[in-house]
C-alpha atoms as an extended CHARMM CRD file, in Angstrom:
* protein
*
       124  EXT
         1         1  MET       CA              0.0000000000        0.0000000000        0.0000000000  PROA      1               0.0000000000
         2         2  ARG       CA              2.9250000000        2.3100000000        0.6580000000  PROA      2               0.0000000000
         3         3  TRP       CA              4.0810000000        2.0140000000       -2.9780000000  PROA      3               0.0000000000
         4         4  LEU       CA              0.7280000000        3.4700000000       -4.0920000000  PROA      4               0.0000000000
         5         5  TRP       CA              1.4190000000        6.6240000000       -2.0990000000  PROA      5               0.0000000000
         6         6  VAL       CA              4.9090000000        6.8550000000       -3.5870000000  PROA      6               0.0000000000
         7         7  VAL       CA              3.5090000000        6.5630000000       -7.1250000000  PROA      7               0.0000000000
         8         8  LEU       CA              0.8260000000        9.1850000000       -6.4420000000  PROA      8               0.0000000000
         9         9  LEU       CA              3.3480000000       11.5550000000       -4.8900000000  PROA      9               0.0000000000
        10        10  ALA       CA              5.6950000000       11.1120000000       -7.8460000000  PROA      10              0.0000000000
        11        11  ALA       CA              2.8250000000       11.7250000000      -10.2720000000  PROA      11              0.0000000000
        12        12  LEU       CA              2.1460000000       15.0130000000       -8.5270000000  PROA      12              0.0000000000
        13        13  LEU       CA              5.7200000000       16.1630000000       -7.9850000000  PROA      13              0.0000000000
        14        14  VAL       CA              7.3080000000       15.3200000000      -11.3550000000  PROA      14              0.0000000000
        15        15  PRO       CA              5.2300000000       17.8650000000      -13.3530000000  PROA      15              0.0000000000
        16        16  LEU       CA              5.9220000000       20.5120000000      -10.7080000000  PROA      16              0.0000000000
        17        17  ALA       CA              9.6450000000       19.7920000000      -10.8560000000  PROA      17              0.0000000000
        18        18  VAL       CA              9.6090000000       20.1270000000      -14.6460000000  PROA      18              0.0000000000
        19        19  LEU       CA              7.7950000000       23.4730000000      -14.4070000000  PROA      19              0.0000000000
        20        20  ALA       CA             10.2200000000       24.7070000000      -11.7610000000  PROA      20              0.0000000000
        21        21  SER       CA             13.1970000000       23.8010000000      -13.9500000000  PROA      21              0.0000000000
        22        22  LEU       CA             11.9140000000       25.5490000000      -17.0990000000  PROA      22              0.0000000000
        23        23  PRO       CA             13.4450000000       28.9860000000      -16.3690000000  PROA      23              0.0000000000
        24        24  PHE       CA             16.8830000000       27.3560000000      -16.1860000000  PROA      24              0.0000000000
        25        25  THR       CA             16.6760000000       25.6600000000      -19.5790000000  PROA      25              0.0000000000
        26        26  ALA       CA             17.6420000000       27.1940000000      -22.8970000000  PROA      26              0.0000000000
        27        27  GLU       CA             14.2760000000       26.4260000000      -24.5600000000  PROA      27              0.0000000000
        28        28  LEU       CA             12.3110000000       28.9180000000      -22.5060000000  PROA      28              0.0000000000
        29        29  ARG       CA             12.7310000000       32.4340000000      -23.8330000000  PROA      29              0.0000000000
        30        30  PHE       CA             10.6260000000       35.3580000000      -22.6480000000  PROA      30              0.0000000000
        31        31  GLU       CA             12.4160000000       38.0360000000      -24.6490000000  PROA      31              0.0000000000
        32        32  PRO       CA             10.0500000000       37.9300000000      -27.6640000000  PROA      32              0.0000000000
        33        33  LEU       CA              7.0370000000       38.2520000000      -25.3860000000  PROA      33              0.0000000000
        34        34  VAL       CA              8.4770000000       41.1810000000      -23.4800000000  PROA      34              0.0000000000
        35        35  ALA       CA              9.6990000000       42.8620000000      -26.6620000000  PROA      35              0.0000000000
        36        36  ASN       CA              6.2490000000       42.6140000000      -28.2690000000  PROA      36              0.0000000000
        37        37  ARG       CA              4.5610000000       43.9270000000      -25.1170000000  PROA      37              0.0000000000
        38        38  LEU       CA              2.2050000000       40.9730000000      -25.3170000000  PROA      38              0.0000000000
        39        39  LEU       CA              3.1470000000       39.8550000000      -21.8310000000  PROA      39              0.0000000000
        40        40  TRP       CA              2.4760000000       43.2850000000      -20.3230000000  PROA      40              0.0000000000
        41        41  ARG       CA             -0.8830000000       43.6430000000      -22.0780000000  PROA      41              0.0000000000
        42        42  ASP       CA             -1.9930000000       40.2250000000      -20.8890000000  PROA      42              0.0000000000
        43        43  LEU       CA             -0.7410000000       40.9310000000      -17.3830000000  PROA      43              0.0000000000
        44        44  GLY       CA             -2.7770000000       44.1500000000      -17.3270000000  PROA      44              0.0000000000
        45        45  THR       CA             -5.8670000000       42.3100000000      -18.5360000000  PROA      45              0.0000000000
        46        46  THR       CA             -5.3880000000       39.6670000000      -15.8530000000  PROA      46              0.0000000000
        47        47  LEU       CA             -5.0550000000       42.3180000000      -13.1490000000  PROA      47              0.0000000000
        48        48  GLN       CA             -8.2180000000       44.0590000000      -14.3840000000  PROA      48              0.0000000000
        49        49  LEU       CA            -10.1240000000       40.7810000000      -14.3040000000  PROA      49              0.0000000000
        50        50  ALA       CA             -8.8960000000       39.9570000000      -10.7960000000  PROA      50              0.0000000000
        51        51  THR       CA             -9.7450000000       43.4480000000       -9.5540000000  PROA      51              0.0000000000
        52        52  GLY       CA            -13.2240000000       43.2750000000      -11.0650000000  PROA      52              0.0000000000
        53        53  ALA       CA            -13.9010000000       39.8720000000       -9.5450000000  PROA      53              0.0000000000
        54        54  ALA       CA            -12.7180000000       41.0630000000       -6.1290000000  PROA      54              0.0000000000
        55        55  LEU       CA            -14.9020000000       44.1790000000       -6.3050000000  PROA      55              0.0000000000
        56        56  LEU       CA            -17.9290000000       42.1320000000       -7.3010000000  PROA      56              0.0000000000
        57        57  ALA       CA            -17.3140000000       39.7060000000       -4.4620000000  PROA      57              0.0000000000
        58        58  VAL       CA            -16.9690000000       42.5000000000       -1.9230000000  PROA      58              0.0000000000
        59        59  GLY       CA            -19.8850000000       44.4630000000       -3.3780000000  PROA      59              0.0000000000
        60        60  PHE       CA            -22.4410000000       41.6810000000       -3.7220000000  PROA      60              0.0000000000
        61        61  ALA       CA            -21.3860000000       38.4860000000       -1.9820000000  PROA      61              0.0000000000
        62        62  ALA       CA            -20.2440000000       39.9710000000        1.3150000000  PROA      62              0.0000000000
        63        63  PRO       CA            -23.4520000000       41.9850000000        1.9430000000  PROA      63              0.0000000000
        64        64  ALA       CA            -25.6310000000       39.0370000000        0.9080000000  PROA      64              0.0000000000
        65        65  ALA       CA            -23.7540000000       36.6950000000        3.2370000000  PROA      65              0.0000000000
        66        66  TRP       CA            -23.9180000000       39.2230000000        6.0840000000  PROA      66              0.0000000000
        67        67  TRP       CA            -27.6540000000       39.7320000000        5.5560000000  PROA      67              0.0000000000
        68        68  GLN       CA            -28.2490000000       35.9920000000        5.4820000000  PROA      68              0.0000000000
        69        69  ALA       CA            -26.2380000000       35.4330000000        8.6630000000  PROA      69              0.0000000000
        70        70  ARG       CA            -27.6420000000       38.4200000000       10.5630000000  PROA      70              0.0000000000
        71        71  TYR       CA            -31.4080000000       38.2090000000        9.9410000000  PROA      71              0.0000000000
        72        72  ASP       CA            -34.0010000000       35.4610000000       10.0570000000  PROA      72              0.0000000000
        73        73  PHE       CA            -36.3790000000       35.5620000000        7.0810000000  PROA      73              0.0000000000
        74        74  PHE       CA            -38.3920000000       33.2700000000        4.8390000000  PROA      74              0.0000000000
        75        75  GLY       CA            -36.0790000000       31.3900000000        2.4600000000  PROA      75              0.0000000000
        76        76  ARG       CA            -32.9660000000       31.9510000000        4.5470000000  PROA      76              0.0000000000
        77        77  ARG       CA            -31.8490000000       28.3180000000        4.3640000000  PROA      77              0.0000000000
        78        78  LEU       CA            -32.3510000000       28.2620000000        0.5970000000  PROA      78              0.0000000000
        79        79  LEU       CA            -30.3590000000       31.4760000000        0.2170000000  PROA      79              0.0000000000
        80        80  SER       CA            -27.5140000000       30.0340000000        2.2580000000  PROA      80              0.0000000000
        81        81  TRP       CA            -27.2010000000       27.1850000000       -0.2490000000  PROA      81              0.0000000000
        82        82  LEU       CA            -27.6350000000       29.4610000000       -3.2560000000  PROA      82              0.0000000000
        83        83  LEU       CA            -24.8010000000       31.6880000000       -2.0610000000  PROA      83              0.0000000000
        84        84  ILE       CA            -22.2900000000       28.8380000000       -2.2970000000  PROA      84              0.0000000000
        85        85  LEU       CA            -23.6140000000       27.5320000000       -5.6220000000  PROA      85              0.0000000000
        86        86  PRO       CA            -21.0760000000       29.4690000000       -7.7660000000  PROA      86              0.0000000000
        87        87  LEU       CA            -18.2960000000       27.6940000000       -5.8910000000  PROA      87              0.0000000000
        88        88  ALA       CA            -19.7950000000       24.3000000000       -6.7250000000  PROA      88              0.0000000000
        89        89  ILE       CA            -20.3370000000       24.8750000000      -10.4500000000  PROA      89              0.0000000000
        90        90  PRO       CA            -17.2550000000       25.0920000000      -12.6970000000  PROA      90              0.0000000000
        91        91  ALA       CA            -17.0240000000       28.3800000000      -14.5500000000  PROA      91              0.0000000000
        92        92  TYR       CA            -17.1970000000       26.8370000000      -18.0200000000  PROA      92              0.0000000000
        93        93  VAL       CA            -20.4130000000       24.9610000000      -17.1590000000  PROA      93              0.0000000000
        94        94  LEU       CA            -21.9330000000       28.1910000000      -15.8960000000  PROA      94              0.0000000000
        95        95  ALA       CA            -20.8290000000       29.9810000000      -19.0810000000  PROA      95              0.0000000000
        96        96  TYR       CA            -22.5000000000       27.3330000000      -21.2470000000  PROA      96              0.0000000000
        97        97  ALA       CA            -25.6850000000       27.6130000000      -19.1850000000  PROA      97              0.0000000000
        98        98  TYR       CA            -25.7710000000       31.4150000000      -19.5070000000  PROA      98              0.0000000000
        99        99  THR       CA            -25.1130000000       31.1780000000      -23.2370000000  PROA      99              0.0000000000
       100       100  HSD       CA            -27.9020000000       28.6520000000      -23.6610000000  PROA      100             0.0000000000
       101       101  ILE       CA            -30.3620000000       30.7770000000      -21.6780000000  PROA      101             0.0000000000
       102       102  LEU       CA            -29.4680000000       34.1070000000      -23.3280000000  PROA      102             0.0000000000
       103       103  ASP       CA            -28.8410000000       32.9010000000      -26.9000000000  PROA      103             0.0000000000
       104       104  HSD       CA            -31.3290000000       33.3780000000      -29.7680000000  PROA      104             0.0000000000
       105       105  PRO       CA            -33.2520000000       30.1030000000      -29.2100000000  PROA      105             0.0000000000
       106       106  GLY       CA            -32.9410000000       30.4800000000      -25.4270000000  PROA      106             0.0000000000
       107       107  ILE       CA            -35.7650000000       31.1890000000      -23.0280000000  PROA      107             0.0000000000
       108       108  VAL       CA            -35.0020000000       34.8960000000      -22.4820000000  PROA      108             0.0000000000
       109       109  GLN       CA            -35.0890000000       35.9070000000      -26.1290000000  PROA      109             0.0000000000
       110       110  THR       CA            -37.9990000000       33.5730000000      -26.9050000000  PROA      110             0.0000000000
       111       111  VAL       CA            -40.1190000000       35.1840000000      -24.1870000000  PROA      111             0.0000000000
       112       112  LEU       CA            -39.0020000000       38.6420000000      -25.3350000000  PROA      112             0.0000000000
       113       113  ARG       CA            -40.1100000000       37.8980000000      -28.8960000000  PROA      113             0.0000000000
       114       114  ASP       CA            -43.4160000000       36.3930000000      -27.7320000000  PROA      114             0.0000000000
       115       115  VAL       CA            -44.2690000000       39.3150000000      -25.4420000000  PROA      115             0.0000000000
       116       116  THR       CA            -43.2680000000       42.1360000000      -27.7930000000  PROA      116             0.0000000000
       117       117  GLY       CA            -43.9860000000       40.5340000000      -31.1530000000  PROA      117             0.0000000000
       118       118  TRP       CA            -40.4900000000       41.3790000000      -32.3810000000  PROA      118             0.0000000000
       119       119  GLY       CA            -38.7180000000       39.3460000000      -34.9970000000  PROA      119             0.0000000000
       120       120  PRO       CA            -35.1760000000       38.0270000000      -34.7570000000  PROA      120             0.0000000000
       121       121  ARG       CA            -33.6230000000       41.1590000000      -36.3240000000  PROA      121             0.0000000000
       122       122  ASP       CA            -35.8620000000       43.7710000000      -34.6440000000  PROA      122             0.0000000000
       123       123  TYR       CA            -33.7200000000       44.1090000000      -31.5270000000  PROA      123             0.0000000000
       124       124  TRP       CA            -30.0760000000       43.8520000000      -30.5540000000  PROA      124             0.0000000000
């Protein structure tokens, strides 16, 4: 049974060791990325995304969690489970679900067309 743990540990540590050794090899060259400013643009985009996600979490999730923990109201137990739902669903699954709901044949646009009588090219 001990050999199984050794194999699992090796399977986890070998890829990390390879990644850690990459900066010391001759094949890895960052100069073209830095020269083209591609790295800096992508780093800026990543920082903007992280900042936006943090602001949304502080702005919406923290007050909702505080409200749920502080007050007793109808649906409180359901809300406590709904608040952790984004952590349980992978982001790509959630993106597919939103795309399916908001796309042209999805429920939102179908209801919008039925209620207003608009055609597919009458709205943006």
